[in-house]
């Protein structure tokens, strides 16, 4: 092959005095020189040729392609760019895989979290004009938000103009019987106008009439679409016919639309599936007919929803309620010391208010992850661009304009982003399923998140934005290529100088700073969850299995039958191998609101206009042991506390401190139910237990008492039919599910079992929002740290390659390997220090957004910040050390041979 001088080649390129064929021959000559050099360095001829082709960007083909494209259309040119991009990326499969995986993680996490945010915050609730629907609540001293009374329902309906229509309902559960498999489902007793308030009608059949919503009305029911499909096979013939509920025949008159839920259903795993008439009136609720109201509003046990009047707002309704309550206080309906309030909450705020801020914070966090991924990919493409500068110079020399080069680079980033979007959709699907498998579906509407065409469009949009973000810097880099300067360099000196590292250093610094912000937020939430879990609930949740059962009045007509069933069941379960203790409770702690009951405590006189409330828990003998309550004095409730034994009561510490004031607790008489005008049986305190948290782990404990099902049912009109069985074992509590099911079937196969879970799962669900945020933010933090480590590794590797000659000269002058190691690791540590400083400053300003979900830790917690700085520094040190070791191994001979 003829040899040309480099000057003649430059003249040919810049002055166009030779044909393209001669240019290609000259470039081939330089490829031969590069190949010979690499063979001399120990590479095989085949590998050396491939390396040389990559180093020169296969410049021969580039020249021919640019020449061929001069006469083509723009579409043909773009298609050729696309084909070239695919071939080029396939030749660099390792780099392409890293870029696609990085973009896939960024796009996938962003898409998955958008799916959650969309389902929880952006998808309208299944009501007509949900912005016009509010929930109505009461509050008083000790209760920030609780139910309404029937008296209040009537008063607000008549006296609050901003509320055009109000409906009430009571939540519960029923047994679906009559089939091969009995089933326990959530139910609601609803007013006839409830569906009208929501603006939703049954899709089959009809809703309740006013006549059906009265005492003694016909036994009718409306069911959910999901129950109709699951249990009845979506058979239209079942409408109008009987279904069996709690052992009694009920006429099925309607089926609600798919996806319809009551507002309270969105914060739980299940949904209301059976609707029955509330069938109540003022007499049933104990209200005085007419405008008068009972003292303090009467008994509060109903949920209320309302439709705002045209033009009205929740704020206007709250103002009218405040004025009306003030008038009732003046009329002595509510005692001033009662601290009564009534207010509305928009249904959107009730459903999503608790998770709105955490989700928006997480959406910001995933945007940071996406930016870090883009920065990482941009850095990788910058390195690739340095290797392709000769290719770009040849393209420019043979006639490709800057716009043509920029288009080529954006086509390549588009291909990468498209592949990243495909990987991202898969990662998004896995992430959404992972969120559901982790038990996060108790958060409102999270279970509704799914991949659909809208979400695929979002993933595509994110991919387009990603392609733009990652392509900007490489395109700017291409615009700075000077053909003469690039081709004057020796063929094997393809690495850029130190000045070209500036953009990569900036990107890595930004990655580290953003990673510090995410990891700091994750650290604060980890400490919050640990603090919550370390709070003493007042009982031992380990090794406790729970499940819900109910004894319908059709089969268990009186208190003796109910007490007999629970006695037989607990006796049978206690004989199962591995069971330490067993009992049942009315309400599981940390799973439900309890409510209080009026009492008269011997020797205690409440302040004027104040009552003596106590949280009431109904249990079977053995329940307190099974739940792990800790006895302070006296005894726990036992088998002797049956229908015939003297009325016994166990109270908590707060009860003793507030109502007994240092007097002996044991033997004190307590009358329950007197404030409702009922016969008030007198219990005697037989034991005191430590306080147990019931509503939330953070809420203050209230005075509370525990009595047995048998004793409580001796008050006229009270039979507790639904209880949660609690079984304690030293082994895995879930291993007892099968044996306990068998024990229930042996006693009564008609009774379904529901809500099977361990007490540790109950506690986990009670802190679902911070736990959810912690898990996701921790995952984002790990991803961010990993991407930042890759960026640091790349910048140090690049710096070492650029300074290879310098390291060789230093070694020749006597520098020791440790000195070369320090010089090599320096760039990475400097970038890390700057990034940590910037990230710490950003975190100090942003972590305040987490203050509402933090518990026991401040947003500027020094320990968390210290651990994050140390962790980030360690990751950066390791990422810098690996390529810096190569600098320490540089020998003078290798550098001199290269020159």
PDB file of N, CA and C in Angstrom, residues 54-57 88-89 92 95 99 376-395 405 408-409 412-413 416 470-482 486 489 493-497 500 504 798:
ATOM      1  N   UNK A  54     -12.767   0.184  16.160  1.00  0.00           N
ATOM      2  CA  UNK A  54     -13.564   0.924  17.144  1.00  0.00           C
ATOM      3  C   UNK A  54     -12.934   2.273  17.440  1.00  0.00           C
ATOM      4  N   UNK A  55     -11.589   2.306  17.555  1.00  0.00           N
ATOM      5  CA  UNK A  55     -10.918   3.566  17.878  1.00  0.00           C
ATOM      6  C   UNK A  55     -11.132   4.606  16.798  1.00  0.00           C
ATOM      7  N   UNK A  56     -11.111   4.169  15.525  1.00  0.00           N
ATOM      8  CA  UNK A  56     -11.290   5.104  14.427  1.00  0.00           C
ATOM      9  C   UNK A  56     -12.754   5.283  14.037  1.00  0.00           C
ATOM     10  N   UNK A  57     -13.635   4.541  14.711  1.00  0.00           N
ATOM     11  CA  UNK A  57     -15.055   4.648  14.368  1.00  0.00           C
ATOM     12  C   UNK A  57     -15.368   4.077  13.006  1.00  0.00           C
ATOM     13  N   UNK A  88     -23.761   0.227  15.101  1.00  0.00           N
ATOM     14  CA  UNK A  88     -22.721   0.773  15.976  1.00  0.00           C
ATOM     15  C   UNK A  88     -22.925   0.337  17.424  1.00  0.00           C
ATOM     16  N   UNK A  89     -24.158   0.365  17.885  1.00  0.00           N
ATOM     17  CA  UNK A  89     -24.425  -0.029  19.272  1.00  0.00           C
ATOM     18  C   UNK A  89     -24.259  -1.528  19.468  1.00  0.00           C
ATOM     19  N   UNK A  92     -20.729  -2.363  20.201  1.00  0.00           N
ATOM     20  CA  UNK A  92     -20.325  -2.042  21.572  1.00  0.00           C
ATOM     21  C   UNK A  92     -21.388  -2.580  22.530  1.00  0.00           C
ATOM     22  N   UNK A  95     -21.202  -1.677  26.471  1.00  0.00           N
ATOM     23  CA  UNK A  95     -21.629  -0.322  26.811  1.00  0.00           C
ATOM     24  C   UNK A  95     -23.127  -0.148  26.578  1.00  0.00           C
ATOM     25  N   UNK A  99     -25.991   1.044  29.326  1.00  0.00           N
ATOM     26  CA  UNK A  99     -26.831   2.226  29.102  1.00  0.00           C
ATOM     27  C   UNK A  99     -28.312   1.845  29.137  1.00  0.00           C
ATOM     28  N   UNK A 376     -25.727   9.746  34.247  1.00  0.00           N
ATOM     29  CA  UNK A 376     -24.798   8.631  34.089  1.00  0.00           C
ATOM     30  C   UNK A 376     -24.671   8.239  32.629  1.00  0.00           C
ATOM     31  N   UNK A 377     -25.811   8.144  31.957  1.00  0.00           N
ATOM     32  CA  UNK A 377     -25.781   7.769  30.546  1.00  0.00           C
ATOM     33  C   UNK A 377     -25.095   8.849  29.725  1.00  0.00           C
ATOM     34  N   UNK A 378     -25.389  10.126  30.036  1.00  0.00           N
ATOM     35  CA  UNK A 378     -24.714  11.209  29.318  1.00  0.00           C
ATOM     36  C   UNK A 378     -23.205  11.115  29.497  1.00  0.00           C
ATOM     37  N   UNK A 379     -22.769  10.768  30.708  1.00  0.00           N
ATOM     38  CA  UNK A 379     -21.334  10.604  30.944  1.00  0.00           C
ATOM     39  C   UNK A 379     -20.750   9.473  30.117  1.00  0.00           C
ATOM     40  N   UNK A 380     -21.478   8.336  30.048  1.00  0.00           N
ATOM     41  CA  UNK A 380     -21.005   7.214  29.227  1.00  0.00           C
ATOM     42  C   UNK A 380     -20.946   7.593  27.753  1.00  0.00           C
ATOM     43  N   UNK A 381     -21.944   8.347  27.308  1.00  0.00           N
ATOM     44  CA  UNK A 381     -21.945   8.756  25.901  1.00  0.00           C
ATOM     45  C   UNK A 381     -20.852   9.772  25.619  1.00  0.00           C
ATOM     46  N   UNK A 382     -20.515  10.587  26.612  1.00  0.00           N
ATOM     47  CA  UNK A 382     -19.394  11.510  26.422  1.00  0.00           C
ATOM     48  C   UNK A 382     -18.089  10.744  26.221  1.00  0.00           C
ATOM     49  N   UNK A 383     -17.895   9.695  27.021  1.00  0.00           N
ATOM     50  CA  UNK A 383     -16.703   8.859  26.850  1.00  0.00           C
ATOM     51  C   UNK A 383     -16.722   8.210  25.470  1.00  0.00           C
ATOM     52  N   UNK A 384     -17.882   7.692  25.083  1.00  0.00           N
ATOM     53  CA  UNK A 384     -17.986   7.101  23.746  1.00  0.00           C
ATOM     54  C   UNK A 384     -17.726   8.146  22.682  1.00  0.00           C
ATOM     55  N   UNK A 385     -18.200   9.364  22.921  1.00  0.00           N
ATOM     56  CA  UNK A 385     -17.959  10.444  21.967  1.00  0.00           C
ATOM     57  C   UNK A 385     -16.492  10.764  21.814  1.00  0.00           C
ATOM     58  N   UNK A 386     -15.733  10.682  22.921  1.00  0.00           N
ATOM     59  CA  UNK A 386     -14.290  10.912  22.827  1.00  0.00           C
ATOM     60  C   UNK A 386     -13.652   9.876  21.913  1.00  0.00           C
ATOM     61  N   UNK A 387     -14.114   8.621  22.015  1.00  0.00           N
ATOM     62  CA  UNK A 387     -13.558   7.582  21.166  1.00  0.00           C
ATOM     63  C   UNK A 387     -13.969   7.756  19.709  1.00  0.00           C
ATOM     64  N   UNK A 388     -15.055   8.497  19.477  1.00  0.00           N
ATOM     65  CA  UNK A 388     -15.579   8.651  18.118  1.00  0.00           C
ATOM     66  C   UNK A 388     -15.210   9.984  17.480  1.00  0.00           C
ATOM     67  N   UNK A 389     -14.342  10.737  18.113  1.00  0.00           N
ATOM     68  CA  UNK A 389     -14.016  12.056  17.559  1.00  0.00           C
ATOM     69  C   UNK A 389     -13.402  11.937  16.165  1.00  0.00           C
ATOM     70  N   UNK A 390     -12.570  10.910  15.927  1.00  0.00           N
ATOM     71  CA  UNK A 390     -11.990  10.741  14.593  1.00  0.00           C
ATOM     72  C   UNK A 390     -13.078  10.428  13.574  1.00  0.00           C
ATOM     73  N   UNK A 391     -14.040   9.558  13.979  1.00  0.00           N
ATOM     74  CA  UNK A 391     -15.152   9.266  13.068  1.00  0.00           C
ATOM     75  C   UNK A 391     -15.916  10.537  12.717  1.00  0.00           C
ATOM     76  N   UNK A 392     -16.229  11.333  13.743  1.00  0.00           N
ATOM     77  CA  UNK A 392     -16.976  12.570  13.506  1.00  0.00           C
ATOM     78  C   UNK A 392     -16.170  13.538  12.666  1.00  0.00           C
ATOM     79  N   UNK A 393     -14.828  13.548  12.854  1.00  0.00           N
ATOM     80  CA  UNK A 393     -13.979  14.418  12.043  1.00  0.00           C
ATOM     81  C   UNK A 393     -14.028  14.010  10.582  1.00  0.00           C
ATOM     82  N   UNK A 394     -13.983  12.712  10.315  1.00  0.00           N
ATOM     83  CA  UNK A 394     -14.070  12.235   8.935  1.00  0.00           C
ATOM     84  C   UNK A 394     -15.410  12.617   8.333  1.00  0.00           C
ATOM     85  N   UNK A 395     -16.502  12.429   9.096  1.00  0.00           N
ATOM     86  CA  UNK A 395     -17.822  12.807   8.590  1.00  0.00           C
ATOM     87  C   UNK A 395     -17.867  14.285   8.222  1.00  0.00           C
ATOM     88  N   UNK A 405     -24.537  15.754  12.070  1.00  0.00           N
ATOM     89  CA  UNK A 405     -23.908  15.019  13.158  1.00  0.00           C
ATOM     90  C   UNK A 405     -24.812  14.975  14.381  1.00  0.00           C
ATOM     91  N   UNK A 408     -27.530  12.472  13.896  1.00  0.00           N
ATOM     92  CA  UNK A 408     -27.045  11.111  14.061  1.00  0.00           C
ATOM     93  C   UNK A 408     -26.951  10.737  15.537  1.00  0.00           C
ATOM     94  N   UNK A 409     -26.401  11.651  16.351  1.00  0.00           N
ATOM     95  CA  UNK A 409     -26.235  11.354  17.775  1.00  0.00           C
ATOM     96  C   UNK A 409     -27.586  11.242  18.474  1.00  0.00           C
ATOM     97  N   UNK A 412     -29.085   7.915  17.767  1.00  0.00           N
ATOM     98  CA  UNK A 412     -28.489   6.879  18.601  1.00  0.00           C
ATOM     99  C   UNK A 412     -29.050   6.912  20.020  1.00  0.00           C
ATOM    100  N   UNK A 413     -29.145   8.111  20.616  1.00  0.00           N
ATOM    101  CA  UNK A 413     -29.710   8.188  21.962  1.00  0.00           C
ATOM    102  C   UNK A 413     -31.187   7.801  21.956  1.00  0.00           C
ATOM    103  N   UNK A 416     -31.246   4.072  22.088  1.00  0.00           N
ATOM    104  CA  UNK A 416     -30.954   3.634  23.447  1.00  0.00           C
ATOM    105  C   UNK A 416     -32.141   3.886  24.371  1.00  0.00           C
ATOM    106  N   UNK A 470     -30.154  13.049  27.609  1.00  0.00           N
ATOM    107  CA  UNK A 470     -28.880  12.343  27.469  1.00  0.00           C
ATOM    108  C   UNK A 470     -28.165  12.706  26.177  1.00  0.00           C
ATOM    109  N   UNK A 471     -28.878  13.259  25.200  1.00  0.00           N
ATOM    110  CA  UNK A 471     -28.249  13.567  23.921  1.00  0.00           C
ATOM    111  C   UNK A 471     -27.697  14.967  23.809  1.00  0.00           C
ATOM    112  N   UNK A 472     -28.060  15.848  24.747  1.00  0.00           N
ATOM    113  CA  UNK A 472     -27.642  17.240  24.621  1.00  0.00           C
ATOM    114  C   UNK A 472     -26.123  17.380  24.679  1.00  0.00           C
ATOM    115  N   UNK A 473     -25.505  16.837  25.726  1.00  0.00           N
ATOM    116  CA  UNK A 473     -24.064  17.016  25.884  1.00  0.00           C
ATOM    117  C   UNK A 473     -23.264  16.335  24.775  1.00  0.00           C
ATOM    118  N   UNK A 474     -23.566  15.074  24.408  1.00  0.00           N
ATOM    119  CA  UNK A 474     -22.832  14.486  23.288  1.00  0.00           C
ATOM    120  C   UNK A 474     -22.973  15.286  21.996  1.00  0.00           C
ATOM    121  N   UNK A 475     -24.154  15.886  21.760  1.00  0.00           N
ATOM    122  CA  UNK A 475     -24.312  16.693  20.547  1.00  0.00           C
ATOM    123  C   UNK A 475     -23.485  17.964  20.617  1.00  0.00           C
ATOM    124  N   UNK A 476     -23.415  18.587  21.795  1.00  0.00           N
ATOM    125  CA  UNK A 476     -22.543  19.746  21.952  1.00  0.00           C
ATOM    126  C   UNK A 476     -21.089  19.353  21.750  1.00  0.00           C
ATOM    127  N   UNK A 477     -20.731  18.190  22.242  1.00  0.00           N
ATOM    128  CA  UNK A 477     -19.367  17.679  22.061  1.00  0.00           C
ATOM    129  C   UNK A 477     -19.058  17.513  20.576  1.00  0.00           C
ATOM    130  N   UNK A 478     -20.021  17.004  19.796  1.00  0.00           N
ATOM    131  CA  UNK A 478     -19.794  16.779  18.372  1.00  0.00           C
ATOM    132  C   UNK A 478     -19.607  18.088  17.617  1.00  0.00           C
ATOM    133  N   UNK A 479     -20.287  19.127  18.058  1.00  0.00           N
ATOM    134  CA  UNK A 479     -20.182  20.422  17.386  1.00  0.00           C
ATOM    135  C   UNK A 479     -18.797  21.037  17.559  1.00  0.00           C
ATOM    136  N   UNK A 480     -18.042  20.567  18.540  1.00  0.00           N
ATOM    137  CA  UNK A 480     -16.725  21.133  18.810  1.00  0.00           C
ATOM    138  C   UNK A 480     -15.599  20.378  18.102  1.00  0.00           C
ATOM    139  N   UNK A 481     -15.946  19.356  17.323  1.00  0.00           N
ATOM    140  CA  UNK A 481     -14.920  18.552  16.650  1.00  0.00           C
ATOM    141  C   UNK A 481     -14.320  19.352  15.492  1.00  0.00           C
ATOM    142  N   UNK A 482     -12.990  19.428  15.461  1.00  0.00           N
ATOM    143  CA  UNK A 482     -12.257  20.072  14.369  1.00  0.00           C
ATOM    144  C   UNK A 482     -11.510  18.991  13.597  1.00  0.00           C
ATOM    145  N   UNK A 486      -8.174  16.807  14.934  1.00  0.00           N
ATOM    146  CA  UNK A 486      -8.335  15.406  15.301  1.00  0.00           C
ATOM    147  C   UNK A 486      -7.438  14.505  14.476  1.00  0.00           C
ATOM    148  N   UNK A 489      -3.629  14.138  15.298  1.00  0.00           N
ATOM    149  CA  UNK A 489      -3.187  13.310  16.410  1.00  0.00           C
ATOM    150  C   UNK A 489      -2.806  11.931  15.912  1.00  0.00           C
ATOM    151  N   UNK A 493      -3.652   7.608  19.872  1.00  0.00           N
ATOM    152  CA  UNK A 493      -3.862   8.538  20.969  1.00  0.00           C
ATOM    153  C   UNK A 493      -5.290   9.061  20.876  1.00  0.00           C
ATOM    154  N   UNK A 494      -6.290   8.192  21.152  1.00  0.00           N
ATOM    155  CA  UNK A 494      -7.704   8.547  20.981  1.00  0.00           C
ATOM    156  C   UNK A 494      -8.303   9.177  22.209  1.00  0.00           C
ATOM    157  N   UNK A 495      -7.645   9.091  23.335  1.00  0.00           N
ATOM    158  CA  UNK A 495      -8.233   9.626  24.559  1.00  0.00           C
ATOM    159  C   UNK A 495      -8.172  11.140  24.554  1.00  0.00           C
ATOM    160  N   UNK A 496      -9.159  11.751  25.201  1.00  0.00           N
ATOM    161  CA  UNK A 496      -9.224  13.206  25.258  1.00  0.00           C
ATOM    162  C   UNK A 496      -8.278  13.729  26.311  1.00  0.00           C
ATOM    163  N   UNK A 497      -7.990  14.998  26.261  1.00  0.00           N
ATOM    164  CA  UNK A 497      -7.172  15.658  27.270  1.00  0.00           C
ATOM    165  C   UNK A 497      -7.967  15.943  28.507  1.00  0.00           C
ATOM    166  N   UNK A 500     -11.277  18.022  28.600  1.00  0.00           N
ATOM    167  CA  UNK A 500     -12.540  17.438  28.150  1.00  0.00           C
ATOM    168  C   UNK A 500     -13.247  16.659  29.245  1.00  0.00           C
ATOM    169  N   UNK A 504     -17.967  15.709  32.375  1.00  0.00           N
ATOM    170  CA  UNK A 504     -18.180  14.457  33.097  1.00  0.00           C
ATOM    171  C   UNK A 504     -18.023  14.670  34.594  1.00  0.00           C
ATOM    172  N   UNK A 798     -11.327   7.279  33.318  1.00  0.00           N
ATOM    173  CA  UNK A 798     -11.001   8.190  32.224  1.00  0.00           C
ATOM    174  C   UNK A 798      -9.793   9.054  32.584  1.00  0.00           C
TER     175      UNK A 798
END
